[in-house]
Coordinates of C-alpha atoms in Angstrom, one line a residue:
M1 CA 19.9 6.8 -41.3
S2 CA 20.9 3.0 -42.6
N3 CA 21.1 0.0 -41.0
A4 CA 24.6 0.2 -41.0
K5 CA 24.7 3.9 -39.3
L6 CA 22.1 2.8 -37.1
R7 CA 25.2 0.0 -35.8
A8 CA 27.3 2.1 -35.8
K9 CA 25.9 4.5 -33.1
I10 CA 24.6 1.8 -31.5
S11 CA 28.7 1.0 -30.8
S12 CA 29.0 3.9 -29.0
A13 CA 26.0 3.2 -26.9
P14 CA 26.9 2.3 -22.7
K15 CA 27.4 -1.1 -21.2
R16 CA 25.0 0.8 -18.4
P17 CA 20.9 0.8 -17.3
G18 CA 19.2 2.9 -18.6
I19 CA 16.3 3.5 -21.5
Y20 CA 16.3 3.9 -25.3
R21 CA 14.2 5.3 -28.0
Y22 CA 13.7 4.3 -31.9
L23 CA 12.2 7.4 -33.6
D24 CA 11.0 7.5 -37.0
E25 CA 12.2 10.0 -39.7
K26 CA 10.0 12.9 -38.2
G27 CA 10.8 11.9 -34.9
G28 CA 8.6 10.3 -33.7
V29 CA 8.8 8.1 -31.1
L30 CA 8.8 4.5 -32.4
Y31 CA 9.0 2.2 -30.0
V32 CA 10.7 2.5 -26.1
G33 CA 12.6 0.1 -23.9
K34 CA 15.0 -0.5 -20.8
A35 CA 18.1 -2.6 -20.1
L36 CA 20.4 -3.5 -17.6
Q37 CA 22.9 -2.9 -20.6
L38 CA 22.0 -0.6 -23.7
Q39 CA 24.7 -1.7 -25.6
D40 CA 23.6 -5.4 -25.5
R41 CA 20.4 -5.0 -25.8
L42 CA 20.3 -2.3 -29.0
K43 CA 23.3 -4.9 -30.4
S44 CA 19.8 -7.4 -29.9
Y45 CA 17.6 -5.9 -32.2
F46 CA 20.2 -7.0 -35.2
Q47 CA 20.1 -11.0 -34.4
T48 CA 19.2 -13.2 -37.1
D49 CA 16.2 -14.7 -35.1
V50 CA 14.3 -11.6 -34.3
S51 CA 10.6 -11.5 -34.6
A52 CA 9.2 -10.1 -37.5
K53 CA 7.3 -7.1 -36.0
T54 CA 10.5 -6.1 -34.8
R55 CA 12.5 -6.3 -38.0
Q56 CA 9.1 -4.6 -38.9
M57 CA 10.0 -1.4 -37.1
L58 CA 13.6 -1.5 -37.5
T59 CA 12.6 -0.6 -41.7
L60 CA 10.7 3.0 -40.1
A61 CA 14.0 3.4 -38.0
R62 CA 15.9 6.3 -38.6
S63 CA 17.2 6.7 -35.4
V64 CA 18.2 5.6 -31.8
N65 CA 19.3 7.3 -29.0
W66 CA 19.5 6.3 -25.3
I67 CA 19.3 8.5 -21.4
E68 CA 21.7 7.1 -18.4
T69 CA 19.5 5.6 -15.5
G70 CA 22.8 4.9 -13.5
S71 CA 20.1 1.7 -12.1
E72 CA 17.7 -1.0 -14.1
F73 CA 15.6 0.2 -11.2
A74 CA 14.9 3.2 -12.6
A75 CA 14.5 2.9 -15.8
L76 CA 12.3 0.7 -14.9
L77 CA 10.1 3.3 -13.6
L78 CA 11.3 6.0 -16.5
E79 CA 9.9 3.3 -19.4
A80 CA 6.9 3.6 -18.6
R81 CA 6.5 7.1 -18.0
L82 CA 8.0 7.6 -21.0
I83 CA 5.6 4.9 -22.9
K84 CA 3.1 6.8 -21.6
L85 CA 4.0 10.0 -22.8
H86 CA 3.9 9.1 -26.2
Q87 CA 2.1 6.5 -26.9
P88 CA 4.9 4.7 -29.0
H89 CA 2.5 2.1 -31.7
Y90 CA 5.2 -0.2 -31.4
N91 CA 5.2 -1.4 -28.1
I92 CA 1.5 -1.2 -27.9
A93 CA 2.0 -4.2 -31.2
L94 CA 4.5 -5.7 -30.3
R95 CA 2.4 -7.0 -27.0
D96 CA 0.9 -9.8 -28.7
D97 CA -2.7 -7.6 -27.7
K98 CA -2.4 -8.6 -24.4
S99 CA -3.1 -5.0 -22.6
Y100 CA -0.3 -2.9 -20.2
I101 CA -0.8 -3.3 -16.5
Y102 CA -0.6 0.0 -14.3
V103 CA -0.5 0.8 -10.3
F104 CA -4.1 2.0 -9.2
I105 CA -3.3 4.1 -6.1
S106 CA -6.8 5.7 -5.0
T107 CA -7.3 8.4 -3.3
G108 CA -10.6 9.5 -2.7
E109 CA -10.0 7.2 0.7
E110 CA -9.0 7.7 4.3
F111 CA -7.2 5.1 3.5
P112 CA -5.6 4.8 0.6
I113 CA -4.8 1.3 -1.2
V114 CA -3.2 0.7 -3.4
I115 CA -3.7 -2.2 -6.4
L116 CA -3.4 -3.5 -9.7
A117 CA -5.6 -2.7 -13.5
R118 CA -5.5 -3.2 -16.5
K119 CA -6.1 -0.6 -17.9
P120 CA -7.8 3.5 -17.2
K121 CA -11.5 2.9 -17.3
Q122 CA -12.2 -0.7 -16.4
N123 CA -12.7 -2.4 -13.0
I124 CA -10.0 -3.0 -11.4
T125 CA -9.7 -7.2 -9.5
K126 CA -7.7 -8.1 -6.8
G127 CA -9.0 -11.5 -6.2
K128 CA -12.6 -11.8 -5.6
W129 CA -14.0 -8.1 -4.8
E130 CA -14.3 -5.4 -7.1
L131 CA -13.8 -1.4 -7.3
C132 CA -16.1 0.6 -8.8
E133 CA -14.6 2.4 -12.4
N134 CA -15.6 5.5 -11.1
L135 CA -13.0 5.5 -8.1
K136 CA -10.9 8.1 -8.0
G137 CA -6.9 8.2 -8.0
E138 CA -4.1 7.8 -10.3
Y139 CA -2.7 5.2 -12.4
F140 CA 0.9 4.9 -12.6
G141 CA 3.2 2.7 -15.9
P142 CA 2.6 0.7 -18.4
F143 CA 4.2 -1.6 -16.8
A144 CA 5.2 -5.2 -19.2
S145 CA 3.4 -7.7 -17.3
N146 CA 2.0 -8.9 -14.4
R147 CA 4.9 -10.6 -12.7
V148 CA 6.8 -7.5 -13.1
T149 CA 4.2 -5.0 -11.1
R150 CA 4.5 -8.1 -8.9
E151 CA 8.1 -8.2 -8.3
L152 CA 8.3 -4.0 -8.5
L153 CA 5.5 -3.6 -5.7
R154 CA 7.3 -6.6 -3.9
R155 CA 10.9 -3.7 -3.3
L156 CA 9.2 -0.8 -3.2
R157 CA 6.9 -2.4 0.0
R158 CA 9.8 -2.7 1.7
V159 CA 10.7 0.9 1.8
V160 CA 7.4 2.4 2.4
P161 CA 4.9 -0.5 3.6
F162 CA 1.6 0.0 2.3
C163 CA -2.0 -1.6 2.4
Q164 CA -3.4 -4.8 -0.5
Q165 CA -6.6 -5.2 1.6
K166 CA -10.0 -4.7 0.3
P167 CA -11.3 -2.0 2.1
G168 CA -13.1 -2.0 5.1
A169 CA -11.2 -5.1 6.5
R170 CA -11.8 -5.5 10.3
R171 CA -8.1 -7.7 10.6
V172 CA -4.6 -6.2 9.9
C173 CA -3.6 -7.6 6.8
F174 CA -1.1 -10.5 6.5
Y175 CA 1.9 -7.4 5.4
H176 CA 1.5 -6.2 8.9
H177 CA 2.9 -9.1 10.9
L178 CA 6.0 -8.7 7.8
G179 CA 6.3 -5.5 9.0
L180 CA 5.5 -4.7 4.9
C181 CA 1.8 -2.6 6.0
S182 CA 2.7 -0.9 9.1
P183 CA 0.4 0.7 10.4
C184 CA -2.6 -1.1 8.9
P185 CA -5.7 0.5 8.5
A186 CA -7.6 -2.8 9.5
G187 CA -5.5 -1.6 13.0
I188 CA -5.4 2.1 12.8
R189 CA -9.7 2.0 12.5
K190 CA -9.1 1.1 16.5
T191 CA -7.1 3.4 18.2
S192 CA -8.5 6.8 18.5
G193 CA -7.6 10.0 19.1
I194 CA -3.8 11.3 19.1
E195 CA -3.0 8.2 18.4
Y196 CA -5.8 7.5 15.2
Q197 CA -4.3 10.9 14.0
E198 CA -1.1 10.6 13.6
L199 CA -1.2 6.8 12.6
K200 CA -3.1 8.3 9.5
R201 CA -0.6 10.3 9.4
Q202 CA 2.0 8.1 8.6
Y203 CA -0.1 5.9 5.9
R204 CA -0.2 8.7 4.0
S205 CA 2.9 9.7 4.0
Q206 CA 3.3 6.2 3.3
I207 CA 1.0 6.4 0.1
R208 CA 2.7 10.0 -0.9
K209 CA 6.4 8.5 -1.1
L210 CA 4.9 5.7 -3.1
A211 CA 3.3 7.7 -5.2
Q212 CA 6.3 10.2 -5.5
I213 CA 8.3 7.5 -6.7
L214 CA 6.3 5.6 -9.1
S215 CA 6.0 9.3 -10.4
G216 CA 10.1 9.1 -10.7
K217 CA 10.7 11.1 -8.0
L218 CA 13.6 9.4 -6.8
D219 CA 15.8 12.4 -5.2
L220 CA 13.0 14.1 -4.0
V221 CA 12.2 10.8 -2.1
Q222 CA 15.5 9.9 -0.9
K223 CA 16.7 13.8 0.8
E224 CA 12.3 12.9 2.9
L225 CA 13.8 10.1 3.9
T226 CA 17.1 11.2 5.3
N227 CA 16.2 14.7 6.8
E228 CA 13.3 12.1 8.7
M229 CA 16.4 9.7 9.6
N230 CA 18.6 13.2 10.6
S231 CA 15.3 14.9 12.4
F232 CA 14.7 11.3 14.2
A233 CA 18.5 11.5 15.3
Q234 CA 18.2 14.9 16.7
N235 CA 14.9 14.3 18.8
L236 CA 16.9 11.5 20.5
E237 CA 14.0 9.0 18.6
F238 CA 16.4 6.6 17.9
E239 CA 14.5 3.8 17.6
N240 CA 12.1 6.3 14.9
A241 CA 15.6 7.0 13.9
Q242 CA 17.3 3.1 13.1
A243 CA 14.3 2.2 11.0
A244 CA 14.5 5.9 8.6
K245 CA 17.9 4.4 8.4
R246 CA 17.0 0.8 7.7
Q247 CA 13.8 2.6 5.0
L248 CA 16.9 5.1 3.9
R249 CA 19.1 1.7 2.3
R250 CA 16.2 -0.2 1.1
F251 CA 15.6 2.5 -1.3
E252 CA 19.2 3.5 -2.1
W253 CA 20.0 -0.5 -2.8
L254 CA 17.2 -0.5 -5.8
L255 CA 18.4 2.9 -6.9
A256 CA 22.4 1.1 -6.9
Y257 CA 23.5 -0.2 -9.9
H258 CA 23.5 -4.0 -9.6
D259 CA 25.8 -5.6 -12.8
T260 CA 26.5 -9.0 -11.9
T261 CA 22.1 -9.1 -11.7
S262 CA 20.9 -9.7 -15.5
A263 CA 17.0 -9.4 -15.1
F264 CA 16.3 -7.1 -12.8
L265 CA 12.7 -7.5 -12.7
G266 CA 12.8 -10.2 -15.9
N267 CA 13.9 -13.6 -13.9
P268 CA 10.6 -15.0 -11.9
N269 CA 13.5 -16.7 -9.8
F270 CA 15.4 -13.1 -8.9
Y271 CA 14.7 -13.1 -5.5
F272 CA 15.8 -16.7 -5.1
D273 CA 18.6 -16.5 -6.6
E274 CA 20.0 -13.2 -5.0
Q275 CA 19.8 -15.0 -2.1
H276 CA 22.0 -18.7 -2.7
K277 CA 24.3 -15.9 -4.2
A278 CA 24.6 -13.3 -1.2
C279 CA 25.2 -16.6 1.4
D280 CA 28.0 -17.7 -1.0
E281 CA 29.3 -14.3 -1.4
L282 CA 28.9 -14.7 2.8
Q283 CA 30.7 -18.0 3.0
L284 CA 33.8 -16.9 0.9
L285 CA 33.3 -13.5 3.3
L286 CA 34.4 -15.8 6.5
K287 CA 36.7 -18.1 5.2
K288 CA 39.0 -15.0 4.1
H289 CA 39.4 -13.8 7.5
N290 CA 39.6 -17.4 8.5
V291 CA 36.0 -18.6 9.9
V292 CA 36.0 -22.4 9.0
L293 CA 32.1 -22.1 7.5
D294 CA 30.5 -24.6 4.9
Y295 CA 28.1 -23.1 2.5
P296 CA 25.3 -21.5 5.1
H297 CA 21.8 -23.5 4.7
R298 CA 20.9 -22.6 7.8
I299 CA 22.0 -19.5 9.9
E300 CA 20.8 -18.2 12.9
C301 CA 19.8 -15.4 14.9
F302 CA 19.4 -14.4 18.3
D303 CA 18.4 -10.7 19.3
V304 CA 16.6 -9.2 22.9
S305 CA 13.9 -7.2 24.0
T306 CA 13.2 -6.2 27.3
F307 CA 11.6 -2.5 28.5
G308 CA 13.8 -2.2 31.8
G309 CA 14.2 -5.7 32.9
T310 CA 10.6 -6.5 32.9
D311 CA 8.6 -8.4 30.1
S312 CA 12.2 -9.8 28.6
F313 CA 12.4 -12.0 25.4
A314 CA 15.0 -13.4 23.7
S315 CA 14.5 -14.1 19.6
Q316 CA 15.1 -17.1 17.7
V317 CA 14.8 -16.3 13.6
V318 CA 15.9 -18.9 11.0
F319 CA 17.1 -17.9 7.5
I320 CA 17.3 -21.2 4.7
D321 CA 19.2 -20.2 2.0
G322 CA 19.2 -16.8 2.8
V323 CA 15.1 -16.8 3.1
P324 CA 12.8 -17.4 6.4
E325 CA 11.9 -20.3 7.7
K326 CA 9.4 -19.0 10.0
K327 CA 7.9 -22.3 10.9
D328 CA 11.6 -22.8 13.3
Y329 CA 10.8 -19.8 14.5
R330 CA 10.9 -19.5 18.3
L331 CA 10.7 -16.8 21.6
Y332 CA 12.1 -17.4 25.1
R333 CA 10.7 -15.7 27.3
M334 CA 14.0 -14.4 30.3
R335 CA 13.5 -16.6 33.1
A336 CA 16.2 -13.9 34.8
Q337 CA 14.2 -10.5 35.2
G338 CA 14.8 -6.7 36.5
K339 CA 17.7 -5.2 36.1
P340 CA 18.4 -5.4 32.2
N341 CA 20.9 -6.9 31.0
D342 CA 20.9 -8.1 27.0
V343 CA 24.7 -10.0 26.7
A344 CA 23.2 -11.9 29.7
M345 CA 19.9 -12.2 27.9
L346 CA 21.5 -13.5 24.6
A347 CA 23.7 -16.3 26.6
E348 CA 20.4 -17.4 28.1
A349 CA 19.0 -18.2 24.9
V350 CA 21.7 -19.4 22.9
K351 CA 22.0 -22.4 26.0
R352 CA 18.6 -23.1 26.2
R353 CA 19.0 -23.2 22.4
L354 CA 21.9 -25.4 22.1
T355 CA 19.7 -28.2 24.5
H356 CA 17.2 -28.5 22.0
K357 CA 19.4 -31.3 20.2
E358 CA 16.6 -32.9 17.9
W359 CA 16.7 -29.7 16.4
P360 CA 18.6 -29.2 13.0
F361 CA 22.1 -27.1 13.4
P362 CA 23.0 -23.8 12.1
D363 CA 26.0 -23.6 9.7
L364 CA 26.0 -20.1 10.6
L365 CA 25.1 -18.4 14.5
V366 CA 24.5 -14.6 14.2
V367 CA 23.5 -12.2 16.6
D368 CA 23.1 -8.7 17.6
G369 CA 25.0 -6.8 18.5
G370 CA 29.0 -6.3 18.8
K371 CA 32.0 -7.1 21.0
P372 CA 30.4 -7.5 24.0
Q373 CA 27.8 -10.1 22.6
V374 CA 30.2 -12.0 20.6
S375 CA 32.2 -12.3 23.4
T376 CA 30.2 -14.0 25.7
V377 CA 28.6 -16.0 22.8
N378 CA 31.9 -17.3 21.7
K379 CA 32.9 -18.5 25.1
I380 CA 29.1 -21.0 25.4
L381 CA 29.9 -22.0 21.9
E382 CA 33.4 -23.1 23.0
Q383 CA 31.8 -26.1 25.0
N384 CA 29.9 -27.6 22.0
T385 CA 30.9 -30.1 19.9
P386 CA 30.7 -29.1 17.2
K387 CA 31.5 -25.5 17.9
L388 CA 29.5 -23.6 15.5
P389 CA 30.7 -20.2 13.6
L390 CA 29.7 -17.0 15.0
I391 CA 29.0 -13.8 13.8
G392 CA 27.5 -10.4 15.1
L393 CA 26.2 -7.0 13.9
A394 CA 27.5 -4.1 15.6
K395 CA 24.4 -1.6 15.1
R396 CA 26.7 1.2 15.5
N397 CA 28.9 1.3 11.6
E398 CA 26.6 -2.3 10.4
Q399 CA 30.4 -4.0 11.4
I400 CA 30.0 -7.9 10.6
I401 CA 32.2 -8.6 14.2
I402 CA 34.1 -11.9 14.5
S403 CA 35.6 -13.1 17.3
T404 CA 39.9 -14.4 16.7
H405 CA 42.6 -16.2 19.6
D406 CA 43.7 -12.9 19.7
G407 CA 40.9 -11.0 19.8
F408 CA 38.2 -9.1 17.3
S409 CA 38.6 -9.1 13.0
T410 CA 36.2 -6.1 12.4
I411 CA 34.7 -6.3 8.0
T412 CA 33.4 -3.4 7.0
L413 CA 31.1 -3.5 3.7
V414 CA 30.0 -1.3 1.5
R415 CA 25.3 -0.3 1.8
T416 CA 25.1 -2.1 -1.3
H417 CA 27.1 -5.4 -0.5
L418 CA 24.5 -9.4 -1.0
T419 CA 26.1 -10.3 2.5
L420 CA 25.7 -7.6 4.3
Q421 CA 22.6 -7.0 3.1
L422 CA 22.0 -10.4 3.7
I423 CA 22.8 -10.5 7.6
Q424 CA 21.0 -6.7 7.9
A425 CA 18.1 -8.9 7.2
I426 CA 18.0 -11.6 9.1
R427 CA 19.2 -9.2 11.9
D428 CA 15.8 -6.9 11.5
E429 CA 14.2 -9.8 11.0
A430 CA 15.4 -11.0 14.8
H431 CA 14.7 -7.2 16.0
R432 CA 10.9 -7.6 14.3
F433 CA 10.2 -10.6 16.0
A434 CA 11.1 -10.5 19.2
N435 CA 9.8 -6.8 19.8
S436 CA 6.4 -8.2 18.9
R437 CA 6.3 -10.4 21.0
H438 CA 7.8 -8.0 23.8
R439 CA 5.2 -5.5 22.9
R440 CA 2.0 -7.8 23.3
A441 CA 3.6 -8.8 26.7
R442 CA 4.0 -5.7 27.9
A443 CA 0.4 -4.3 26.9
K444 CA -1.1 -7.3 28.7
R445 CA -0.3 -7.5 31.2
I446 CA -0.5 -2.8 31.8
L447 CA -4.2 -4.3 30.7
T448 CA -4.1 -6.7 33.9
E449 CA -2.4 -4.6 36.6
A450 CA -5.0 -2.1 35.3
L451 CA -8.3 -4.5 35.8
R452 CA -6.5 -4.5 39.2
I453 CA -7.3 -0.8 40.4

């Protein structure tokens, strides 16, 4: 097939995510690539400024075919599998002698670890420690660069938490405190009996899902996550059901087609660009519902955690331009203990926060809850000058609630909407922060009471 015929075929390629393969006259695979928009990527090969190696590959190419994947995330995984399968000459030649990156998951240990490797059969280095080259495990990839692979793992960690800490570490890792390594092997080792076995099973299950995703078994993982969520709900384990729902939602986002993201993993500032865009969309969305809001540079969110009215805490988390600002997080121990009342505790936390005039005031307040929470907090804010914009996120249907002069306005967004994902992330962080402090206080109280007996 001549270059003219190749160009003619490329003009029929879809403008959708997928992988493409250039083939030689014998049908051998010369090169495998991925693209957010297949047609645009394939046309770029015929521009005048391509490299000499690319021009050389095109002189040998006699055909090109492609596979749509639905998302660039799925394309990235399929590209890695096909490179590993076919070992195309020009995938290696166009790397300029740089080796590919692999994700290595150990299989011979009680708590498998996840690390990056340059090549199989080489020592794997993580920070200042090394694992021997005969360590049992499985390699996934190859991936084009260290940056791409780390971004891939960062996104997967939000779906299936895993540990990258040195085996045998005594303290839980940094990611454990962010809820991104849960349960952490270092923490599991401090337990015993049934609890130890259950946490170990949970961790190994997460690692198994991670391996399935990296193997391209996306439908299987999606089905498993859905089944887990439904099982928790049927057993009335609502906290676990909500956690499973968040996990499923994050996974579905990875599989969704994001046509506005020009470089899912190609842009080193991808995460921050997306957060800024989410803030822009949030501002426009609320403006349509008559909420006067400047650019939401600083967003504060409140949530409460209690158990039977004891050890009650409210959390205040802060996001700057869509990114957590942990140094500004605050916790409030509820002064009114006794019969639990989430709405009253939320009101107390907001009142106490407003007394701190020395803290920067937020551009937007978010509360975890629906109409009762929004109504109560809105009455408090009406006494404040200037009045702060307020929204709530109702748990049941993940709807955004706004107080209006004649009642409430409810906004329902699709799961993949950037604004909803931003508000959910802020709410989830407030929930995590409140719960972590509540659990520590409750455990301390139980231990103290036990020692008195």
